[in-house]
């Protein structure tokens, strides 16, 4: 069987290895039944790497990540590591991966499977079957801009400074990802900034409009101010398809969108880098949740965020949309059948373990594949 790419598995800490085991179960099914094999490598990250090597990620692991077509990442962190110096904390391993791989585009889908619509804080009809994508610029903007700092003024007051800064290239490369995502979805992009009060927002709007006119006339483009977008996300979230925005606004909007779904155990994410000469991008796929030390080792974690992250990998790193669709369908069927891990448990449903949920997804894949 041909392997379609190299994948590095970094399970990490806490529930990371537990949910990764279920992804491997799903990957084996795809290998056997859909002829979809990967050259897999595994390595340590976070606290697990610190325990062995006294760093949260080694240079050797970074080399492997650099050579892989995609990285599947579990979660890192835990109380055991809370007193480590800042540079050695498990989370630094994750940040180094994002930074050194140049992952500037963060994709956070907010998907509400029909059977889970009641877990949202919004009314069922507003969120049922919601499927929107927040695309956040991840390596620029006000979190990195210079000057920054806290200074003391001559009169003794103190002043905090951060600088919102974006270049043409930073704007067009993220906008390009947004338009390309929209082409694989429902063909609509909403670009979000504050062009009414910020020059960086004016530039953002001009550059996105220019790129749209030059190359993406087949995609529809709207512009929205960030404050209005917050309101619209809560008022009528299904109006959106792809929202593309900067680092600061994306941070806020993606958390608001996550809450629409009501469940941390159901949220996948992807981070993408620049395309190489063959159009391939460095990429890392990971659940939004952390290592959940409060439930680690109990076999009750929800593996669906991790499994959906693998689905995103199929779609965005390997162009296997039909396989990703099959996986989404298997997840929807399993939930419709009434199986729930503890975090998404509802009355009248059947509570299952992490492993039983993984097995149920494989059974549902088999049924969907045979239809
Ligand atoms: P968390 O996401 O680990 O957990 C928050 C709550 O959600 C907990 O009650 C947990 O049990 C629950 N939860 C999370 N994922 C779940 C799942 N798949 N199934 C069922 N329940 C789930 O966030 P936290 O408690 O703030 O942080 C714990 C550790 O994880 C910290 O060390 C933190 O720094 C780290 N963290 C890592 C990442 C990452 O690796 N990307 C992200 C966030 C937090």
PDB file of C-alpha atoms in Angstrom, residues 64-369:
ATOM      1  CA  UNK A  64      11.254  15.447  12.631  1.00  0.00           C
ATOM      2  CA  UNK A  65       8.401  17.970  12.748  1.00  0.00           C
ATOM      3  CA  UNK A  66      10.125  20.022  10.041  1.00  0.00           C
ATOM      4  CA  UNK A  67      10.350  16.978   7.771  1.00  0.00           C
ATOM      5  CA  UNK A  68       6.795  15.729   8.348  1.00  0.00           C
ATOM      6  CA  UNK A  69       3.903  16.644   6.046  1.00  0.00           C
ATOM      7  CA  UNK A  70       1.771  17.084   9.143  1.00  0.00           C
ATOM      8  CA  UNK A  71       2.043  16.927  12.924  1.00  0.00           C
ATOM      9  CA  UNK A  72      -0.786  15.526  15.040  1.00  0.00           C
ATOM     10  CA  UNK A  73      -0.510  17.004  18.511  1.00  0.00           C
ATOM     11  CA  UNK A  74      -2.384  15.861  21.643  1.00  0.00           C
ATOM     12  CA  UNK A  75      -2.052  18.205  24.611  1.00  0.00           C
ATOM     13  CA  UNK A  76       0.632  19.288  27.067  1.00  0.00           C
ATOM     14  CA  UNK A  77       0.879  20.445  30.652  1.00  0.00           C
ATOM     15  CA  UNK A  78       0.039  19.369  34.161  1.00  0.00           C
ATOM     16  CA  UNK A  79       0.385  20.401  37.802  1.00  0.00           C
ATOM     17  CA  UNK A  80       3.646  18.473  38.114  1.00  0.00           C
ATOM     18  CA  UNK A  81       5.307  21.065  35.871  1.00  0.00           C
ATOM     19  CA  UNK A  82       3.746  24.225  37.290  1.00  0.00           C
ATOM     20  CA  UNK A  83       6.888  25.296  39.175  1.00  0.00           C
ATOM     21  CA  UNK A  84       9.311  24.902  36.277  1.00  0.00           C
ATOM     22  CA  UNK A  85      10.997  28.040  34.945  1.00  0.00           C
ATOM     23  CA  UNK A  86       9.013  29.685  32.127  1.00  0.00           C
ATOM     24  CA  UNK A  87      11.308  28.445  29.315  1.00  0.00           C
ATOM     25  CA  UNK A  88      10.980  24.810  30.426  1.00  0.00           C
ATOM     26  CA  UNK A  89       7.226  24.698  30.877  1.00  0.00           C
ATOM     27  CA  UNK A  90       5.425  22.099  28.706  1.00  0.00           C
ATOM     28  CA  UNK A  91       3.514  24.827  26.812  1.00  0.00           C
ATOM     29  CA  UNK A  92       6.833  26.226  25.518  1.00  0.00           C
ATOM     30  CA  UNK A  93       7.170  23.043  23.458  1.00  0.00           C
ATOM     31  CA  UNK A  94       3.915  23.812  21.692  1.00  0.00           C
ATOM     32  CA  UNK A  95       4.864  27.457  21.147  1.00  0.00           C
ATOM     33  CA  UNK A  96       8.246  26.471  19.705  1.00  0.00           C
ATOM     34  CA  UNK A  97       6.575  24.121  17.239  1.00  0.00           C
ATOM     35  CA  UNK A  98       4.191  26.851  16.102  1.00  0.00           C
ATOM     36  CA  UNK A  99       6.956  29.437  15.818  1.00  0.00           C
ATOM     37  CA  UNK A 100       9.717  27.350  14.232  1.00  0.00           C
ATOM     38  CA  UNK A 101       7.365  25.767  11.719  1.00  0.00           C
ATOM     39  CA  UNK A 102       6.108  29.266  10.787  1.00  0.00           C
ATOM     40  CA  UNK A 103       2.457  28.366  11.376  1.00  0.00           C
ATOM     41  CA  UNK A 104       0.822  31.725  10.690  1.00  0.00           C
ATOM     42  CA  UNK A 105      -2.729  30.555   9.951  1.00  0.00           C
ATOM     43  CA  UNK A 106      -4.877  29.163  12.747  1.00  0.00           C
ATOM     44  CA  UNK A 107      -8.078  27.420  11.666  1.00  0.00           C
ATOM     45  CA  UNK A 108     -10.721  26.967  14.326  1.00  0.00           C
ATOM     46  CA  UNK A 109     -13.932  25.447  13.042  1.00  0.00           C
ATOM     47  CA  UNK A 110     -17.046  25.830  15.156  1.00  0.00           C
ATOM     48  CA  UNK A 111     -19.214  22.854  14.289  1.00  0.00           C
ATOM     49  CA  UNK A 112     -22.360  21.827  16.094  1.00  0.00           C
ATOM     50  CA  UNK A 113     -23.486  18.277  15.398  1.00  0.00           C
ATOM     51  CA  UNK A 114     -27.305  18.276  15.455  1.00  0.00           C
ATOM     52  CA  UNK A 115     -27.585  15.817  18.381  1.00  0.00           C
ATOM     53  CA  UNK A 116     -25.425  18.111  20.565  1.00  0.00           C
ATOM     54  CA  UNK A 117     -27.217  21.385  19.807  1.00  0.00           C
ATOM     55  CA  UNK A 118     -28.698  21.535  23.307  1.00  0.00           C
ATOM     56  CA  UNK A 119     -25.193  21.805  24.851  1.00  0.00           C
ATOM     57  CA  UNK A 120     -24.879  25.337  23.434  1.00  0.00           C
ATOM     58  CA  UNK A 121     -25.778  28.384  25.480  1.00  0.00           C
ATOM     59  CA  UNK A 122     -27.783  29.585  22.460  1.00  0.00           C
ATOM     60  CA  UNK A 123     -31.152  28.282  21.311  1.00  0.00           C
ATOM     61  CA  UNK A 124     -31.104  25.048  19.318  1.00  0.00           C
ATOM     62  CA  UNK A 125     -32.382  26.641  16.095  1.00  0.00           C
ATOM     63  CA  UNK A 126     -29.539  29.189  16.082  1.00  0.00           C
ATOM     64  CA  UNK A 127     -26.748  26.613  16.298  1.00  0.00           C
ATOM     65  CA  UNK A 128     -28.084  23.270  15.056  1.00  0.00           C
ATOM     66  CA  UNK A 129     -25.790  22.068  12.225  1.00  0.00           C
ATOM     67  CA  UNK A 130     -23.626  25.168  12.539  1.00  0.00           C
ATOM     68  CA  UNK A 131     -20.416  24.868  10.516  1.00  0.00           C
ATOM     69  CA  UNK A 132     -18.260  27.989  10.410  1.00  0.00           C
ATOM     70  CA  UNK A 133     -14.514  28.516  10.248  1.00  0.00           C
ATOM     71  CA  UNK A 134     -12.594  31.202  12.099  1.00  0.00           C
ATOM     72  CA  UNK A 135      -9.244  31.845  10.457  1.00  0.00           C
ATOM     73  CA  UNK A 136      -6.908  33.764  12.751  1.00  0.00           C
ATOM     74  CA  UNK A 137      -3.548  35.272  11.804  1.00  0.00           C
ATOM     75  CA  UNK A 138      -1.208  33.798  14.404  1.00  0.00           C
ATOM     76  CA  UNK A 139       2.299  35.218  14.121  1.00  0.00           C
ATOM     77  CA  UNK A 140       1.835  38.985  13.650  1.00  0.00           C
ATOM     78  CA  UNK A 141      -0.193  41.914  14.900  1.00  0.00           C
ATOM     79  CA  UNK A 142      -0.375  43.471  18.324  1.00  0.00           C
ATOM     80  CA  UNK A 143       0.959  40.428  20.226  1.00  0.00           C
ATOM     81  CA  UNK A 144       4.326  40.826  18.490  1.00  0.00           C
ATOM     82  CA  UNK A 145       4.479  44.462  17.258  1.00  0.00           C
ATOM     83  CA  UNK A 146       7.210  46.881  18.407  1.00  0.00           C
ATOM     84  CA  UNK A 147       7.418  49.109  20.359  1.00  0.00           C
ATOM     85  CA  UNK A 148       5.988  47.293  23.331  1.00  0.00           C
ATOM     86  CA  UNK A 149       6.545  47.434  27.052  1.00  0.00           C
ATOM     87  CA  UNK A 150       5.706  49.350  30.218  1.00  0.00           C
ATOM     88  CA  UNK A 151       7.484  52.673  30.822  1.00  0.00           C
ATOM     89  CA  UNK A 152       7.488  55.251  33.575  1.00  0.00           C
ATOM     90  CA  UNK A 153       6.700  58.802  32.497  1.00  0.00           C
ATOM     91  CA  UNK A 154       8.426  61.933  33.893  1.00  0.00           C
ATOM     92  CA  UNK A 155       5.392  62.668  36.071  1.00  0.00           C
ATOM     93  CA  UNK A 156       5.623  59.205  37.677  1.00  0.00           C
ATOM     94  CA  UNK A 157       2.676  57.672  35.843  1.00  0.00           C
ATOM     95  CA  UNK A 158       3.266  54.387  34.086  1.00  0.00           C
ATOM     96  CA  UNK A 159       2.301  53.686  30.460  1.00  0.00           C
ATOM     97  CA  UNK A 160       1.719  50.297  28.798  1.00  0.00           C
ATOM     98  CA  UNK A 161       2.377  50.048  25.064  1.00  0.00           C
ATOM     99  CA  UNK A 162       1.560  47.491  22.391  1.00  0.00           C
ATOM    100  CA  UNK A 163       1.626  48.105  18.677  1.00  0.00           C
ATOM    101  CA  UNK A 164      -0.749  46.737  16.058  1.00  0.00           C
ATOM    102  CA  UNK A 165       1.311  46.233  12.927  1.00  0.00           C
ATOM    103  CA  UNK A 166       0.680  44.319   9.707  1.00  0.00           C
ATOM    104  CA  UNK A 167       2.490  44.320   6.371  1.00  0.00           C
ATOM    105  CA  UNK A 168       0.971  43.740   2.936  1.00  0.00           C
ATOM    106  CA  UNK A 169       2.557  40.304   2.785  1.00  0.00           C
ATOM    107  CA  UNK A 170       1.253  39.223   6.179  1.00  0.00           C
ATOM    108  CA  UNK A 171      -2.263  40.298   5.206  1.00  0.00           C
ATOM    109  CA  UNK A 172      -2.312  38.741   1.751  1.00  0.00           C
ATOM    110  CA  UNK A 173      -0.911  35.366   2.863  1.00  0.00           C
ATOM    111  CA  UNK A 174      -3.623  34.900   5.504  1.00  0.00           C
ATOM    112  CA  UNK A 175      -6.332  36.255   3.186  1.00  0.00           C
ATOM    113  CA  UNK A 176      -5.209  33.786   0.531  1.00  0.00           C
ATOM    114  CA  UNK A 177      -5.671  30.903   2.972  1.00  0.00           C
ATOM    115  CA  UNK A 178      -9.144  32.278   3.734  1.00  0.00           C
ATOM    116  CA  UNK A 179     -10.182  32.403   0.073  1.00  0.00           C
ATOM    117  CA  UNK A 180      -8.815  28.935  -0.554  1.00  0.00           C
ATOM    118  CA  UNK A 181     -10.674  27.535   2.451  1.00  0.00           C
ATOM    119  CA  UNK A 182     -13.874  29.156   1.231  1.00  0.00           C
ATOM    120  CA  UNK A 183     -13.453  27.469  -2.150  1.00  0.00           C
ATOM    121  CA  UNK A 184     -13.535  24.106  -0.357  1.00  0.00           C
ATOM    122  CA  UNK A 185     -16.577  25.184   1.683  1.00  0.00           C
ATOM    123  CA  UNK A 186     -19.533  27.416   0.836  1.00  0.00           C
ATOM    124  CA  UNK A 187     -17.568  30.066  -1.037  1.00  0.00           C
ATOM    125  CA  UNK A 188     -17.994  33.001   1.368  1.00  0.00           C
ATOM    126  CA  UNK A 189     -15.370  35.040   3.233  1.00  0.00           C
ATOM    127  CA  UNK A 190     -16.034  37.700   5.868  1.00  0.00           C
ATOM    128  CA  UNK A 191     -12.934  39.790   6.543  1.00  0.00           C
ATOM    129  CA  UNK A 192     -12.942  41.357   9.995  1.00  0.00           C
ATOM    130  CA  UNK A 193     -11.015  44.396  11.303  1.00  0.00           C
ATOM    131  CA  UNK A 194     -11.642  47.866  12.744  1.00  0.00           C
ATOM    132  CA  UNK A 195     -10.988  49.982   9.645  1.00  0.00           C
ATOM    133  CA  UNK A 196     -13.230  52.664  11.157  1.00  0.00           C
ATOM    134  CA  UNK A 197     -10.677  53.494  13.877  1.00  0.00           C
ATOM    135  CA  UNK A 198      -7.360  51.773  12.992  1.00  0.00           C
ATOM    136  CA  UNK A 199      -4.953  52.406  10.100  1.00  0.00           C
ATOM    137  CA  UNK A 200      -3.799  48.782  10.286  1.00  0.00           C
ATOM    138  CA  UNK A 201      -7.467  47.906   9.719  1.00  0.00           C
ATOM    139  CA  UNK A 202      -7.691  50.200   6.673  1.00  0.00           C
ATOM    140  CA  UNK A 203      -4.642  48.514   5.163  1.00  0.00           C
ATOM    141  CA  UNK A 204      -6.109  45.085   5.997  1.00  0.00           C
ATOM    142  CA  UNK A 205      -9.352  45.924   4.195  1.00  0.00           C
ATOM    143  CA  UNK A 206      -7.565  47.392   1.147  1.00  0.00           C
ATOM    144  CA  UNK A 207      -5.216  44.436   0.738  1.00  0.00           C
ATOM    145  CA  UNK A 208      -7.928  41.799   1.174  1.00  0.00           C
ATOM    146  CA  UNK A 209     -10.105  43.620  -1.378  1.00  0.00           C
ATOM    147  CA  UNK A 210      -7.201  43.881  -3.833  1.00  0.00           C
ATOM    148  CA  UNK A 211      -6.345  40.168  -3.595  1.00  0.00           C
ATOM    149  CA  UNK A 212      -9.993  39.234  -3.960  1.00  0.00           C
ATOM    150  CA  UNK A 213     -10.342  41.322  -7.130  1.00  0.00           C
ATOM    151  CA  UNK A 214      -7.125  39.934  -8.625  1.00  0.00           C
ATOM    152  CA  UNK A 215      -7.488  36.225  -7.913  1.00  0.00           C
ATOM    153  CA  UNK A 216     -10.626  35.139  -6.102  1.00  0.00           C
ATOM    154  CA  UNK A 217     -13.578  36.621  -7.970  1.00  0.00           C
ATOM    155  CA  UNK A 218     -15.417  33.273  -7.610  1.00  0.00           C
ATOM    156  CA  UNK A 219     -15.536  33.667  -3.803  1.00  0.00           C
ATOM    157  CA  UNK A 220     -17.889  36.181  -2.211  1.00  0.00           C
ATOM    158  CA  UNK A 221     -16.282  38.725   0.138  1.00  0.00           C
ATOM    159  CA  UNK A 222     -17.811  40.928   2.848  1.00  0.00           C
ATOM    160  CA  UNK A 223     -16.119  43.189   5.372  1.00  0.00           C
ATOM    161  CA  UNK A 224     -17.252  43.556   8.957  1.00  0.00           C
ATOM    162  CA  UNK A 225     -16.023  45.521  11.968  1.00  0.00           C
ATOM    163  CA  UNK A 226     -14.816  43.272  14.789  1.00  0.00           C
ATOM    164  CA  UNK A 227     -17.312  44.568  17.360  1.00  0.00           C
ATOM    165  CA  UNK A 228     -20.214  43.950  14.992  1.00  0.00           C
ATOM    166  CA  UNK A 229     -18.821  40.496  14.175  1.00  0.00           C
ATOM    167  CA  UNK A 230     -18.887  39.595  17.903  1.00  0.00           C
ATOM    168  CA  UNK A 231     -22.524  40.600  18.012  1.00  0.00           C
ATOM    169  CA  UNK A 232     -23.435  38.795  14.781  1.00  0.00           C
ATOM    170  CA  UNK A 233     -21.747  35.591  15.981  1.00  0.00           C
ATOM    171  CA  UNK A 234     -24.078  35.496  18.942  1.00  0.00           C
ATOM    172  CA  UNK A 235     -27.139  36.811  17.049  1.00  0.00           C
ATOM    173  CA  UNK A 236     -27.087  34.708  13.880  1.00  0.00           C
ATOM    174  CA  UNK A 237     -23.939  32.546  13.668  1.00  0.00           C
ATOM    175  CA  UNK A 238     -25.087  30.581  10.624  1.00  0.00           C
ATOM    176  CA  UNK A 239     -24.744  33.687   8.408  1.00  0.00           C
ATOM    177  CA  UNK A 240     -20.956  33.035   8.268  1.00  0.00           C
ATOM    178  CA  UNK A 241     -18.822  30.598   6.315  1.00  0.00           C
ATOM    179  CA  UNK A 242     -15.140  31.641   6.699  1.00  0.00           C
ATOM    180  CA  UNK A 243     -14.192  34.564   8.945  1.00  0.00           C
ATOM    181  CA  UNK A 244     -10.640  35.816   8.330  1.00  0.00           C
ATOM    182  CA  UNK A 245      -9.153  38.150  10.882  1.00  0.00           C
ATOM    183  CA  UNK A 246      -6.015  39.281  12.697  1.00  0.00           C
ATOM    184  CA  UNK A 247      -4.330  37.815  15.751  1.00  0.00           C
ATOM    185  CA  UNK A 248      -6.084  39.879  18.442  1.00  0.00           C
ATOM    186  CA  UNK A 249      -9.616  39.825  17.018  1.00  0.00           C
ATOM    187  CA  UNK A 250      -9.193  36.160  16.052  1.00  0.00           C
ATOM    188  CA  UNK A 251      -8.238  35.280  19.609  1.00  0.00           C
ATOM    189  CA  UNK A 252     -11.483  36.767  20.880  1.00  0.00           C
ATOM    190  CA  UNK A 253     -13.811  35.695  18.066  1.00  0.00           C
ATOM    191  CA  UNK A 254     -12.591  32.083  18.063  1.00  0.00           C
ATOM    192  CA  UNK A 255     -13.311  31.727  21.780  1.00  0.00           C
ATOM    193  CA  UNK A 256     -16.768  33.218  21.326  1.00  0.00           C
ATOM    194  CA  UNK A 257     -17.418  30.808  18.449  1.00  0.00           C
ATOM    195  CA  UNK A 258     -16.111  27.883  20.524  1.00  0.00           C
ATOM    196  CA  UNK A 259     -18.667  28.652  23.198  1.00  0.00           C
ATOM    197  CA  UNK A 260     -21.442  28.427  20.596  1.00  0.00           C
ATOM    198  CA  UNK A 261     -20.696  24.722  20.393  1.00  0.00           C
ATOM    199  CA  UNK A 262     -20.812  24.295  24.166  1.00  0.00           C
ATOM    200  CA  UNK A 263     -18.189  21.594  24.456  1.00  0.00           C
ATOM    201  CA  UNK A 264     -14.408  21.754  24.715  1.00  0.00           C
ATOM    202  CA  UNK A 265     -14.076  18.025  24.000  1.00  0.00           C
ATOM    203  CA  UNK A 266     -15.539  18.561  20.498  1.00  0.00           C
ATOM    204  CA  UNK A 267     -13.267  21.310  19.132  1.00  0.00           C
ATOM    205  CA  UNK A 268     -10.456  20.574  16.678  1.00  0.00           C
ATOM    206  CA  UNK A 269      -7.964  23.061  15.207  1.00  0.00           C
ATOM    207  CA  UNK A 270      -5.279  23.351  12.576  1.00  0.00           C
ATOM    208  CA  UNK A 271      -2.308  25.657  12.150  1.00  0.00           C
ATOM    209  CA  UNK A 272      -0.808  26.066   8.687  1.00  0.00           C
ATOM    210  CA  UNK A 273       2.429  27.563   7.366  1.00  0.00           C
ATOM    211  CA  UNK A 274       3.464  28.960   3.996  1.00  0.00           C
ATOM    212  CA  UNK A 275       3.000  26.838   0.860  1.00  0.00           C
ATOM    213  CA  UNK A 276       6.166  25.367  -0.671  1.00  0.00           C
ATOM    214  CA  UNK A 277       6.857  25.035  -4.416  1.00  0.00           C
ATOM    215  CA  UNK A 278       4.502  22.027  -4.569  1.00  0.00           C
ATOM    216  CA  UNK A 279       1.700  23.860  -2.795  1.00  0.00           C
ATOM    217  CA  UNK A 280       2.229  21.828   0.409  1.00  0.00           C
ATOM    218  CA  UNK A 281       2.094  23.646   3.714  1.00  0.00           C
ATOM    219  CA  UNK A 282       3.684  22.788   7.047  1.00  0.00           C
ATOM    220  CA  UNK A 283       0.808  21.937   9.300  1.00  0.00           C
ATOM    221  CA  UNK A 284      -0.077  20.954  12.829  1.00  0.00           C
ATOM    222  CA  UNK A 285      -3.449  19.601  13.946  1.00  0.00           C
ATOM    223  CA  UNK A 286      -4.557  19.562  17.570  1.00  0.00           C
ATOM    224  CA  UNK A 287      -7.632  19.650  19.772  1.00  0.00           C
ATOM    225  CA  UNK A 288      -8.399  23.023  21.352  1.00  0.00           C
ATOM    226  CA  UNK A 289      -8.542  21.479  24.828  1.00  0.00           C
ATOM    227  CA  UNK A 290      -5.560  20.982  27.151  1.00  0.00           C
ATOM    228  CA  UNK A 291      -4.236  17.950  29.006  1.00  0.00           C
ATOM    229  CA  UNK A 292      -7.208  17.853  31.457  1.00  0.00           C
ATOM    230  CA  UNK A 293      -5.226  16.635  34.477  1.00  0.00           C
ATOM    231  CA  UNK A 294      -8.461  16.411  36.494  1.00  0.00           C
ATOM    232  CA  UNK A 295      -9.657  13.446  34.407  1.00  0.00           C
ATOM    233  CA  UNK A 296      -6.374  12.034  33.027  1.00  0.00           C
ATOM    234  CA  UNK A 297      -5.876   8.287  33.492  1.00  0.00           C
ATOM    235  CA  UNK A 298      -9.577   7.580  34.034  1.00  0.00           C
ATOM    236  CA  UNK A 299     -10.430   6.594  30.464  1.00  0.00           C
ATOM    237  CA  UNK A 300     -13.287   9.097  30.282  1.00  0.00           C
ATOM    238  CA  UNK A 301     -11.850  11.857  28.041  1.00  0.00           C
ATOM    239  CA  UNK A 302     -13.735  12.707  24.883  1.00  0.00           C
ATOM    240  CA  UNK A 303     -11.552  11.708  21.900  1.00  0.00           C
ATOM    241  CA  UNK A 304     -13.722  13.476  19.287  1.00  0.00           C
ATOM    242  CA  UNK A 305     -11.784  16.790  19.202  1.00  0.00           C
ATOM    243  CA  UNK A 306      -8.610  14.811  18.514  1.00  0.00           C
ATOM    244  CA  UNK A 307     -10.328  12.591  15.952  1.00  0.00           C
ATOM    245  CA  UNK A 308     -11.773  15.654  14.195  1.00  0.00           C
ATOM    246  CA  UNK A 309      -8.266  17.162  14.153  1.00  0.00           C
ATOM    247  CA  UNK A 310      -7.197  14.102  12.170  1.00  0.00           C
ATOM    248  CA  UNK A 311     -10.174  14.773   9.866  1.00  0.00           C
ATOM    249  CA  UNK A 312      -8.864  18.312   9.308  1.00  0.00           C
ATOM    250  CA  UNK A 313      -5.466  16.817   8.492  1.00  0.00           C
ATOM    251  CA  UNK A 314      -7.055  14.603   5.826  1.00  0.00           C
ATOM    252  CA  UNK A 315      -8.789  17.638   4.331  1.00  0.00           C
ATOM    253  CA  UNK A 316      -6.150  20.342   4.515  1.00  0.00           C
ATOM    254  CA  UNK A 317      -2.824  18.490   4.281  1.00  0.00           C
ATOM    255  CA  UNK A 318      -3.785  15.603   2.018  1.00  0.00           C
ATOM    256  CA  UNK A 319      -6.818  16.803   0.009  1.00  0.00           C
ATOM    257  CA  UNK A 320      -8.791  13.725   1.059  1.00  0.00           C
ATOM    258  CA  UNK A 321     -12.164  15.453   1.311  1.00  0.00           C
ATOM    259  CA  UNK A 322     -14.220  12.291   0.728  1.00  0.00           C
ATOM    260  CA  UNK A 323     -12.425  10.532   3.600  1.00  0.00           C
ATOM    261  CA  UNK A 324     -12.830  13.555   5.878  1.00  0.00           C
ATOM    262  CA  UNK A 325     -16.540  13.704   4.980  1.00  0.00           C
ATOM    263  CA  UNK A 326     -16.873  10.011   5.819  1.00  0.00           C
ATOM    264  CA  UNK A 327     -15.278  10.611   9.209  1.00  0.00           C
ATOM    265  CA  UNK A 328     -17.596  13.569   9.938  1.00  0.00           C
ATOM    266  CA  UNK A 329     -20.524  11.390   9.008  1.00  0.00           C
ATOM    267  CA  UNK A 330     -19.348   8.590  11.314  1.00  0.00           C
ATOM    268  CA  UNK A 331     -19.075  11.064  14.208  1.00  0.00           C
ATOM    269  CA  UNK A 332     -22.559  12.451  13.483  1.00  0.00           C
ATOM    270  CA  UNK A 333     -24.039   8.927  13.247  1.00  0.00           C
ATOM    271  CA  UNK A 334     -22.398   7.864  16.523  1.00  0.00           C
ATOM    272  CA  UNK A 335     -23.793  10.883  18.354  1.00  0.00           C
ATOM    273  CA  UNK A 336     -27.212  10.408  16.760  1.00  0.00           C
ATOM    274  CA  UNK A 337     -27.081   6.810  18.031  1.00  0.00           C
ATOM    275  CA  UNK A 338     -26.961   8.161  21.588  1.00  0.00           C
ATOM    276  CA  UNK A 339     -23.363   7.454  22.658  1.00  0.00           C
ATOM    277  CA  UNK A 340     -21.777  10.174  24.838  1.00  0.00           C
ATOM    278  CA  UNK A 341     -18.566  10.588  26.805  1.00  0.00           C
ATOM    279  CA  UNK A 342     -19.055  12.124  30.260  1.00  0.00           C
ATOM    280  CA  UNK A 343     -18.394  15.737  29.169  1.00  0.00           C
ATOM    281  CA  UNK A 344     -21.268  15.715  26.642  1.00  0.00           C
ATOM    282  CA  UNK A 345     -23.586  13.370  28.557  1.00  0.00           C
ATOM    283  CA  UNK A 346     -27.329  14.121  28.306  1.00  0.00           C
ATOM    284  CA  UNK A 347     -30.224  12.369  29.963  1.00  0.00           C
ATOM    285  CA  UNK A 348     -31.446   9.267  28.154  1.00  0.00           C
ATOM    286  CA  UNK A 349     -28.117   8.764  26.382  1.00  0.00           C
ATOM    287  CA  UNK A 350     -25.536   6.022  26.897  1.00  0.00           C
ATOM    288  CA  UNK A 351     -22.374   7.049  28.691  1.00  0.00           C
ATOM    289  CA  UNK A 352     -19.207   5.480  27.204  1.00  0.00           C
ATOM    290  CA  UNK A 353     -15.453   5.501  27.827  1.00  0.00           C
ATOM    291  CA  UNK A 354     -12.769   7.072  25.629  1.00  0.00           C
ATOM    292  CA  UNK A 355     -11.975   3.686  24.130  1.00  0.00           C
ATOM    293  CA  UNK A 356     -15.621   2.750  23.551  1.00  0.00           C
ATOM    294  CA  UNK A 357     -16.155   6.054  21.724  1.00  0.00           C
ATOM    295  CA  UNK A 358     -13.120   5.352  19.499  1.00  0.00           C
ATOM    296  CA  UNK A 359     -14.435   1.870  18.741  1.00  0.00           C
ATOM    297  CA  UNK A 360     -17.907   3.221  18.015  1.00  0.00           C
ATOM    298  CA  UNK A 361     -16.446   5.680  15.481  1.00  0.00           C
ATOM    299  CA  UNK A 362     -14.657   2.814  13.724  1.00  0.00           C
ATOM    300  CA  UNK A 363     -17.900   0.789  13.625  1.00  0.00           C
ATOM    301  CA  UNK A 364     -19.765   3.798  12.241  1.00  0.00           C
ATOM    302  CA  UNK A 365     -17.032   4.299   9.619  1.00  0.00           C
ATOM    303  CA  UNK A 366     -17.448   0.690   8.556  1.00  0.00           C
ATOM    304  CA  UNK A 367     -21.230   1.095   8.222  1.00  0.00           C
ATOM    305  CA  UNK A 368     -20.934   4.378   6.299  1.00  0.00           C
ATOM    306  CA  UNK A 369     -18.242   2.926   4.029  1.00  0.00           C
TER     307      UNK A 369
END
